[in-house]
mmCIF file of C-alpha atoms and ligand atoms in Angstrom:
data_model
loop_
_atom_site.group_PDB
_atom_site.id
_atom_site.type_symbol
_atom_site.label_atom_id
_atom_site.label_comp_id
_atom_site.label_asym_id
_atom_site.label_seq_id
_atom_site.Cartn_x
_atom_site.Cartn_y
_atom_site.Cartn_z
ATOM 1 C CA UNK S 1 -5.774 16.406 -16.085
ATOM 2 C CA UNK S 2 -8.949 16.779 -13.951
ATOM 3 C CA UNK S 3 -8.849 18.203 -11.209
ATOM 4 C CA UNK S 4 -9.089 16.749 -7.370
ATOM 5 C CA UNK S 5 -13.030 16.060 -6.411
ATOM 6 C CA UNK S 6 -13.834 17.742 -3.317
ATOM 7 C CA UNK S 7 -15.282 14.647 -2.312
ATOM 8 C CA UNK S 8 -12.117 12.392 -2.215
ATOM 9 C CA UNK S 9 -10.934 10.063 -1.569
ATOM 10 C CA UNK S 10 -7.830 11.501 -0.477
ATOM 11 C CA UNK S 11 -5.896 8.066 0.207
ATOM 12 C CA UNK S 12 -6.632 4.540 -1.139
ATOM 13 C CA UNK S 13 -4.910 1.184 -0.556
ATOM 14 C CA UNK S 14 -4.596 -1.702 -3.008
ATOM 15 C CA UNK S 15 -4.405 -5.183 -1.792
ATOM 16 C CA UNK S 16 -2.538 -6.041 -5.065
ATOM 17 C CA UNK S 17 -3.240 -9.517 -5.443
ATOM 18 C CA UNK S 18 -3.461 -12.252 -8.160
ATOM 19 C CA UNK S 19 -0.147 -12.165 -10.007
ATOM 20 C CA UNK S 20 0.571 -15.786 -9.829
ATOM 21 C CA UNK S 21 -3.432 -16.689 -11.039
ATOM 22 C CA UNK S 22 -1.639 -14.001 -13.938
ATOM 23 C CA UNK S 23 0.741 -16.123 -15.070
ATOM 24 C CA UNK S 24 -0.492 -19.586 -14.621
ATOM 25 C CA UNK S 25 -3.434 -18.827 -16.682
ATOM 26 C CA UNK S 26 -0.532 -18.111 -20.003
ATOM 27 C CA UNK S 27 1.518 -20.829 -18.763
ATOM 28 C CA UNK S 28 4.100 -18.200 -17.302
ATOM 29 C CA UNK S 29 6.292 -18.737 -14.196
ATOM 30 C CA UNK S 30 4.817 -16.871 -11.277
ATOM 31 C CA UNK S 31 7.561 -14.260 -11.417
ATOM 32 C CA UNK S 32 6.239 -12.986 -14.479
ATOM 33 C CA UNK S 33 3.110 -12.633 -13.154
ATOM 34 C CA UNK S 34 4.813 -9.787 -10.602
ATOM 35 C CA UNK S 35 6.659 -8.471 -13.652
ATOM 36 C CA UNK S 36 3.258 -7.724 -15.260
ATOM 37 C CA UNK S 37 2.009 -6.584 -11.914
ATOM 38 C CA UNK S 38 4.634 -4.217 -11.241
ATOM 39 C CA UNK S 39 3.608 -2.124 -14.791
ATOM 40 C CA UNK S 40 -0.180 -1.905 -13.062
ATOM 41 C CA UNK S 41 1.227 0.037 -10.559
ATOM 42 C CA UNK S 42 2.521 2.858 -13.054
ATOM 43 C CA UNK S 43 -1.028 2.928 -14.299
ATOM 44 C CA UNK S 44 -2.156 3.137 -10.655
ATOM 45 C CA UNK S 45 0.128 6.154 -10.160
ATOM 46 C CA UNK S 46 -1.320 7.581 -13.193
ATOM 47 C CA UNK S 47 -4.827 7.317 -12.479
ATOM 48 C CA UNK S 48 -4.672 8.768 -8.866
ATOM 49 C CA UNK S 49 -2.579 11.998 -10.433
ATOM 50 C CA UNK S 50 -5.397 12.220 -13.118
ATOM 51 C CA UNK S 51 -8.127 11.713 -9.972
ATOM 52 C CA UNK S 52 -6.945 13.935 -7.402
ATOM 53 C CA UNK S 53 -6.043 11.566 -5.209
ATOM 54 C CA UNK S 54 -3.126 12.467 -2.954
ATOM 55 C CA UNK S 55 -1.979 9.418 -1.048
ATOM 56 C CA UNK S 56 -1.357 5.463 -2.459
ATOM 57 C CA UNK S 57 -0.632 2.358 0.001
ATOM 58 C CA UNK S 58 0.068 -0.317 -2.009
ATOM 59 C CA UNK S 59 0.723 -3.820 -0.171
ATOM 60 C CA UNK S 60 3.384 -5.248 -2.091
ATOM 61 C CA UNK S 61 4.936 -7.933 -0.042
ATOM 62 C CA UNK S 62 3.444 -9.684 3.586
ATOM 63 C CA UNK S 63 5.008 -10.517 6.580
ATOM 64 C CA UNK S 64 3.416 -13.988 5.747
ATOM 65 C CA UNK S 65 5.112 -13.704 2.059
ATOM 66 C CA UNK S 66 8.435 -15.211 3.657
ATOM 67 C CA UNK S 67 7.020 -18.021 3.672
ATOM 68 C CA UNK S 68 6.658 -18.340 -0.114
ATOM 69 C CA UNK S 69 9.354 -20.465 -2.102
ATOM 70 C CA UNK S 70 13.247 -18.854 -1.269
ATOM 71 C CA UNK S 71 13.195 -18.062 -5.562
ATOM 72 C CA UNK S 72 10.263 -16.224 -5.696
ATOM 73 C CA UNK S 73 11.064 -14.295 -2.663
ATOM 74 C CA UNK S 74 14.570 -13.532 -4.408
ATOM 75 C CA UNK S 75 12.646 -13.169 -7.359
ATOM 76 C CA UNK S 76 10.638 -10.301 -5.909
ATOM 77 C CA UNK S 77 13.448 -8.661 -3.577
ATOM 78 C CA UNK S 78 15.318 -8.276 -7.129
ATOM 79 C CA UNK S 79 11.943 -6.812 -8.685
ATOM 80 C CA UNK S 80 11.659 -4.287 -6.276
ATOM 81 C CA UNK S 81 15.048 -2.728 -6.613
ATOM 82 C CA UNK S 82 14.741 -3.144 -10.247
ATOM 83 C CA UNK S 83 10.896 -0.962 -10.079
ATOM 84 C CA UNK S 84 12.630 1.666 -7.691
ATOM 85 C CA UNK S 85 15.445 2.170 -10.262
ATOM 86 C CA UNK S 86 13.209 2.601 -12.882
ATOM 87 C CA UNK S 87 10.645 4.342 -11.585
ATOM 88 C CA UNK S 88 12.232 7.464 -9.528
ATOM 89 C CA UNK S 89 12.419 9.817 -12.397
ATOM 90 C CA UNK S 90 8.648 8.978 -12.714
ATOM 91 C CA UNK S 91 8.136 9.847 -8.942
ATOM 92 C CA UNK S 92 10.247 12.776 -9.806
ATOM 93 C CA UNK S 93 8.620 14.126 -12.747
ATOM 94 C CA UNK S 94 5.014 13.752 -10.210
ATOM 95 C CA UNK S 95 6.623 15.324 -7.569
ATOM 96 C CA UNK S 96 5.524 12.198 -5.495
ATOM 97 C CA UNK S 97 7.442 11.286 -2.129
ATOM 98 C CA UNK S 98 8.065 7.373 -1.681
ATOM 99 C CA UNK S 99 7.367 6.047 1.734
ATOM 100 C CA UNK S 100 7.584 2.404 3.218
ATOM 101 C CA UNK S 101 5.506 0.857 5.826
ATOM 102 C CA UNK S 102 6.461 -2.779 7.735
ATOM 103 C CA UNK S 103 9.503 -4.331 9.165
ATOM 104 C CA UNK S 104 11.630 -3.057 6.372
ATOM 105 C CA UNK S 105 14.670 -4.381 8.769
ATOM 106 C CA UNK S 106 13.520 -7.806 7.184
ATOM 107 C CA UNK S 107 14.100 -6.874 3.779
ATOM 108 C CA UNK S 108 17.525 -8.233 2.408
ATOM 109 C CA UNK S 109 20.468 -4.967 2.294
ATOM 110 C CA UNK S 110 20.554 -4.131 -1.549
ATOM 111 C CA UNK S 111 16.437 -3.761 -1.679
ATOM 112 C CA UNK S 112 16.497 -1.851 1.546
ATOM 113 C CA UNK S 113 19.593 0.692 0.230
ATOM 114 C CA UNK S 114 17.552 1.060 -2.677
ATOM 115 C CA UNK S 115 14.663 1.853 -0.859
ATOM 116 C CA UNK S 116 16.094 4.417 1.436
ATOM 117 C CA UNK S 117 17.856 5.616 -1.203
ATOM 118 C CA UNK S 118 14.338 6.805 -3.600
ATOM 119 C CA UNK S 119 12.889 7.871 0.140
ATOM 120 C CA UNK S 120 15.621 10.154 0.594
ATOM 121 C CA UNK S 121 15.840 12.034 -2.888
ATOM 122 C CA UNK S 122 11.993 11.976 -2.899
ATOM 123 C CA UNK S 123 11.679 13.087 0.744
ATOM 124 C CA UNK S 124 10.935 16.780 0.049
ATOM 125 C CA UNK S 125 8.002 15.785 -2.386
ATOM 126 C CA UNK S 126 4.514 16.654 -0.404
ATOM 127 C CA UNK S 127 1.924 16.996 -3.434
ATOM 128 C CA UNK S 128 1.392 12.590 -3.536
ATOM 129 C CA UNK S 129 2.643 9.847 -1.414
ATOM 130 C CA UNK S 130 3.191 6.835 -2.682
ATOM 131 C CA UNK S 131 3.596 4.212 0.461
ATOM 132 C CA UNK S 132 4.962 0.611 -0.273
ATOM 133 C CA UNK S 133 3.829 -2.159 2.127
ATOM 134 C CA UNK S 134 6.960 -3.863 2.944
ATOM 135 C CA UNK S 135 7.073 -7.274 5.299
ATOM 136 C CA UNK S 136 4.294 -5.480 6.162
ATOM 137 C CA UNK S 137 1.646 -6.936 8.222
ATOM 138 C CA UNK S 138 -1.106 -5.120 10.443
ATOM 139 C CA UNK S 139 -1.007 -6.983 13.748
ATOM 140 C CA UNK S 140 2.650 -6.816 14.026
ATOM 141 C CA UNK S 141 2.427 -3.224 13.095
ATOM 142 C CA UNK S 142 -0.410 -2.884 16.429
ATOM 143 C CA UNK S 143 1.947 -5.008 18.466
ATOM 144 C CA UNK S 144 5.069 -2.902 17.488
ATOM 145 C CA UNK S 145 3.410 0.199 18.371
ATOM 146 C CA UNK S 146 2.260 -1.503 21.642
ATOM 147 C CA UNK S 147 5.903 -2.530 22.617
ATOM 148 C CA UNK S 148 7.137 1.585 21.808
ATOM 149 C CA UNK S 149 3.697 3.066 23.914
ATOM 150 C CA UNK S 150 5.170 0.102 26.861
ATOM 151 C CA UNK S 151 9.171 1.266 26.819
ATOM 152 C CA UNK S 152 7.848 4.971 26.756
ATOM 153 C CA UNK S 153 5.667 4.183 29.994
ATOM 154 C CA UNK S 154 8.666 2.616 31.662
ATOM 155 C CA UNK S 155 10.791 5.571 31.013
ATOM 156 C CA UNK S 156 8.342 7.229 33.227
ATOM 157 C CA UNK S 157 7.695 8.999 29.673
ATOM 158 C CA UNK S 158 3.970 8.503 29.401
ATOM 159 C CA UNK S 159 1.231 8.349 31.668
ATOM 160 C CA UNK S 160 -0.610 4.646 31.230
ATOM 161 C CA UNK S 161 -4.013 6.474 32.114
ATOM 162 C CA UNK S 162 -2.932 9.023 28.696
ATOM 163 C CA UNK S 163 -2.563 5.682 26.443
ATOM 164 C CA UNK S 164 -5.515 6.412 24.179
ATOM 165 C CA UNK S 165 -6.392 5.734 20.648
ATOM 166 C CA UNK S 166 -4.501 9.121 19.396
ATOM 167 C CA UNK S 167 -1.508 7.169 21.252
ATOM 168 C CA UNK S 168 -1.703 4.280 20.101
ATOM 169 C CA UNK S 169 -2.325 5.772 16.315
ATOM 170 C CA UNK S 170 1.073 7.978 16.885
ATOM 171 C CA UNK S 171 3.220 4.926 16.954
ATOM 172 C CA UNK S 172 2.108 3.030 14.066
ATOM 173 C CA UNK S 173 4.766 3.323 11.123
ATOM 174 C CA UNK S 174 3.434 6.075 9.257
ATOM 175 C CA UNK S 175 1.171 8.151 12.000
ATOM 176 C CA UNK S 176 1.132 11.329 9.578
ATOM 177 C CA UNK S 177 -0.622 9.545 6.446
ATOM 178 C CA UNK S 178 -4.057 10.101 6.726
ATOM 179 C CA UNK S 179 -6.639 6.901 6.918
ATOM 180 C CA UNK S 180 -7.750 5.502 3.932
ATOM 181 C CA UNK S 181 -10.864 6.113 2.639
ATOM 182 C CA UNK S 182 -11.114 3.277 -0.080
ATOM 183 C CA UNK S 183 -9.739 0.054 -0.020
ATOM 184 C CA UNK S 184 -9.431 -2.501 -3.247
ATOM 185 C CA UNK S 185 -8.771 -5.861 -3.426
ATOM 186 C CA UNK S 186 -8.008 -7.428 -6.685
ATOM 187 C CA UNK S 187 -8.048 -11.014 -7.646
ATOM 188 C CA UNK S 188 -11.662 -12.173 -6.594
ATOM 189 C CA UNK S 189 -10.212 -12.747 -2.992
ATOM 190 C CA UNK S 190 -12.469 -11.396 -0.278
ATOM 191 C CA UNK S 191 -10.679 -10.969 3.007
ATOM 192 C CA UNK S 192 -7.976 -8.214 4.548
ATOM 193 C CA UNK S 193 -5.037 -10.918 4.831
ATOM 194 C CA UNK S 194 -3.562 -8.450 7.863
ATOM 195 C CA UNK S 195 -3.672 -5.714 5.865
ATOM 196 C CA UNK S 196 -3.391 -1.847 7.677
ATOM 197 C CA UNK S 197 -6.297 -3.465 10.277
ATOM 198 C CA UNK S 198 -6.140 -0.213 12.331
ATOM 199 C CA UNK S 199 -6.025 2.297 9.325
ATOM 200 C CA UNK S 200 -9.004 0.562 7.444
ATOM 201 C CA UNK S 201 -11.596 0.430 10.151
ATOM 202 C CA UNK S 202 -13.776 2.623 8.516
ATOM 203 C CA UNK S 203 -13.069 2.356 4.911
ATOM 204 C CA UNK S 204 -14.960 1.677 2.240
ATOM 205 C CA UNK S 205 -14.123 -1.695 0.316
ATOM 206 C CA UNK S 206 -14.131 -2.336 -3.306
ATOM 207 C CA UNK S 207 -13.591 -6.132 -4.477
ATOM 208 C CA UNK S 208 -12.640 -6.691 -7.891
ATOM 209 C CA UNK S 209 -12.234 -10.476 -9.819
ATOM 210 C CA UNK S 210 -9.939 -8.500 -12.306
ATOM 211 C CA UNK S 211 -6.140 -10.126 -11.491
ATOM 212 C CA UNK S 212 -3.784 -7.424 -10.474
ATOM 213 C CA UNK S 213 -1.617 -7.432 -13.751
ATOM 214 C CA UNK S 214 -4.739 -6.599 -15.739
ATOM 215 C CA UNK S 215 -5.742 -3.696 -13.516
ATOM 216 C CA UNK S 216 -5.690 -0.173 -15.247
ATOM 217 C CA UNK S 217 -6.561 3.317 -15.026
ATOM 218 C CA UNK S 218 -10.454 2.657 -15.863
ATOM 219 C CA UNK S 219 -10.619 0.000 -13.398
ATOM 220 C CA UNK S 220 -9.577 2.741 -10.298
ATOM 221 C CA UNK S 221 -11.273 5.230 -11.641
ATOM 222 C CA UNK S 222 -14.512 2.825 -11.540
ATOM 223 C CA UNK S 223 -14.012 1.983 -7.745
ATOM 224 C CA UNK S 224 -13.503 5.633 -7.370
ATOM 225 C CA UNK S 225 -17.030 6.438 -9.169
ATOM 226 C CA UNK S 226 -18.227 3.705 -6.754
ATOM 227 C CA UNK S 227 -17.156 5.026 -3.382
ATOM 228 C CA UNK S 228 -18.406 8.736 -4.514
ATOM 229 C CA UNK S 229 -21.901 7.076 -4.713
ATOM 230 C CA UNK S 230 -21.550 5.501 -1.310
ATOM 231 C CA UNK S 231 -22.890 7.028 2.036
ATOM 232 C CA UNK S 232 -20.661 7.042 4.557
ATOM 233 C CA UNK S 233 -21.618 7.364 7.902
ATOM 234 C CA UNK S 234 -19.310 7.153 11.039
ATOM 235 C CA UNK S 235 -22.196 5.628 13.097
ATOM 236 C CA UNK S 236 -24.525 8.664 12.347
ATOM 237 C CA UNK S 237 -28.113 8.490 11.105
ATOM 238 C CA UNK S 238 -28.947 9.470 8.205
HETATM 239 C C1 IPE Y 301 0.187 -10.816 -5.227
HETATM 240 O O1 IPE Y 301 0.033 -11.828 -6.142
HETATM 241 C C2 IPE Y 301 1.617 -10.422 -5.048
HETATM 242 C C3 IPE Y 301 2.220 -10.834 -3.764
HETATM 243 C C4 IPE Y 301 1.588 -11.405 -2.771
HETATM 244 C C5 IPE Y 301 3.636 -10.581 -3.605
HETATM 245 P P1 IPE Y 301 0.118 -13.361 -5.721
HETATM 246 O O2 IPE Y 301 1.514 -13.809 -5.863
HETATM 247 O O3 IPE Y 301 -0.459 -13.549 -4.351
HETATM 248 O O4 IPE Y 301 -0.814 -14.034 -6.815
HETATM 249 P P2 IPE Y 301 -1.819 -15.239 -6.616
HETATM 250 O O5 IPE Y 301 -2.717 -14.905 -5.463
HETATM 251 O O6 IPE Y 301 -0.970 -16.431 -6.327
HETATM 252 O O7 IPE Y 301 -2.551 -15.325 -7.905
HETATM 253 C C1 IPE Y 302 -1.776 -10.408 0.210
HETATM 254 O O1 IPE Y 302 -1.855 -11.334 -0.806
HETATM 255 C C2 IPE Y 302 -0.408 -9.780 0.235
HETATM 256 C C3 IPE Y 302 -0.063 -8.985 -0.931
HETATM 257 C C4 IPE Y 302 -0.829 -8.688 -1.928
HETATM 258 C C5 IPE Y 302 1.276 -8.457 -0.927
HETATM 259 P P1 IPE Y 302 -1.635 -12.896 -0.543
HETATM 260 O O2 IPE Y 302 -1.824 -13.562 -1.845
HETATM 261 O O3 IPE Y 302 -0.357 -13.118 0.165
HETATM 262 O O4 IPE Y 302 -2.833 -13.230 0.460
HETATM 263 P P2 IPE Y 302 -3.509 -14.626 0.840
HETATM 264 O O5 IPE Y 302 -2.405 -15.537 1.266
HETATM 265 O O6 IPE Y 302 -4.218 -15.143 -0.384
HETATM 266 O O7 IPE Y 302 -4.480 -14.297 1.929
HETATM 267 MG MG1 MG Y 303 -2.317 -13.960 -3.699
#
């Protein structure tokens, strides 16, 4: 194991995208394609351990995804308790605390038990975070935190004149992970698709045409290599 660069990042967050493109290209069923997907993110885990890198976002499922066929939403809702089962000694054994971000209230009752049920017995964990995008989208997260900043000002609870950016930042769903400082998006696609739009706006991006189920521990560690060479600057010279 290497140890953590200095340098970071210290959180990156995977658009993980391409699964179907997966399993259409070997004549597969698009639920395959996740199948496959779902053993990247193992290798993901791996590689960030091996890197030093402390917190993981991974977007796993939209608030547009709903609007996908009612089997492979099914499809998926069964994947994810099935990867949660399997995968909590893992967390476990890499002393890595689960989180969720999104309207998880969406999320059909056995996936969401399961869910709360690996948050709870990894809770304690604080060496790596590994934080699921859930029916997760980033203007409803914005417009969430707007409506709980709006019922604390009517409660005569805040002060409208105090509702700055650390406010509005406090009532997103996780307002303790740090920002992330990288950003991939696998699959060839080039856009955000509502993904964490406060939390990335000054993040590095890394586009990749590799297809999410084909992603491995060389390919993050390349993006890594990548964002070590960049300059970031925060609107400084220099
Ligand atoms: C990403 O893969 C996984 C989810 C959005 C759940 P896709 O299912 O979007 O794969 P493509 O884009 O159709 O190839
Ligand atoms: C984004 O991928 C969402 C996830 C990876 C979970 P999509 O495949 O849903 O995005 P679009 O529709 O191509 O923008
Ligand atoms: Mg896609």
């Amino acid at each position: 194991m290497t140890s953590p660069a200095p340098d970071g990042p210290r959180h990156v967050a995977i658009i993980m995208d391409g699964n179907g493109r997966w399993a259409r290209e070997r004549g597969l069923p698009r639920l395959r394609g996740h199948e496959a997907g779902a053993e990247s993110i193992s290798a993901a885990l791996r590689a960030c351990r091996d890197l030093g890198i402390r917190y993981l976002t991974l977007y796993a499922f939209s608030v547009e995804n709903w609007v996908r066929p009612k089997a492979e939403v099914a499809g998926l809702m069964a994947l994810l308790r099935r990867f949660l089962r399997a995968r909590e000694e893992e967390l476990h054994a890499n002393r890595t605390r689960l989180r969720a971000i999104g309207r998880l209230d969406d999320l059909p009752a056995p996936a969401r038990g399961e869910l709360q049920r690996v948050m709870d017995s990894t809770a304690h964990f604080t060496d790596r975070h590994l934080v699921l995008a859930l029916s997760y989208g980033g203007r409803a997260e914005i417009a969430d935190a707007a409506r709980r900043i709006a019922e604390r000002v009517k409660a005569g609870a805040l002060d409208p004149a105090a509702v700055d950016e650390a406010a509005v930042a406090a009532n997103l769903y996780a307002p303790d992970i740090p920002d992330p400082d990288l950003m991939i998006r696998t699959s060839g696609e080039v856009r955000l698709s509502n993904f964490l739009l406060w939390q990335l706006s000054y993040a590095e991006f890394h586009f990749t045409p590799t297809l999410w189920p084909d992603f491995r521990e060389a390919d993050l560690a390349a993006a890594v290599a990548e964002y070590r060479r960049r300059h970031r600057r925060f609107g400084d010279i220099g």
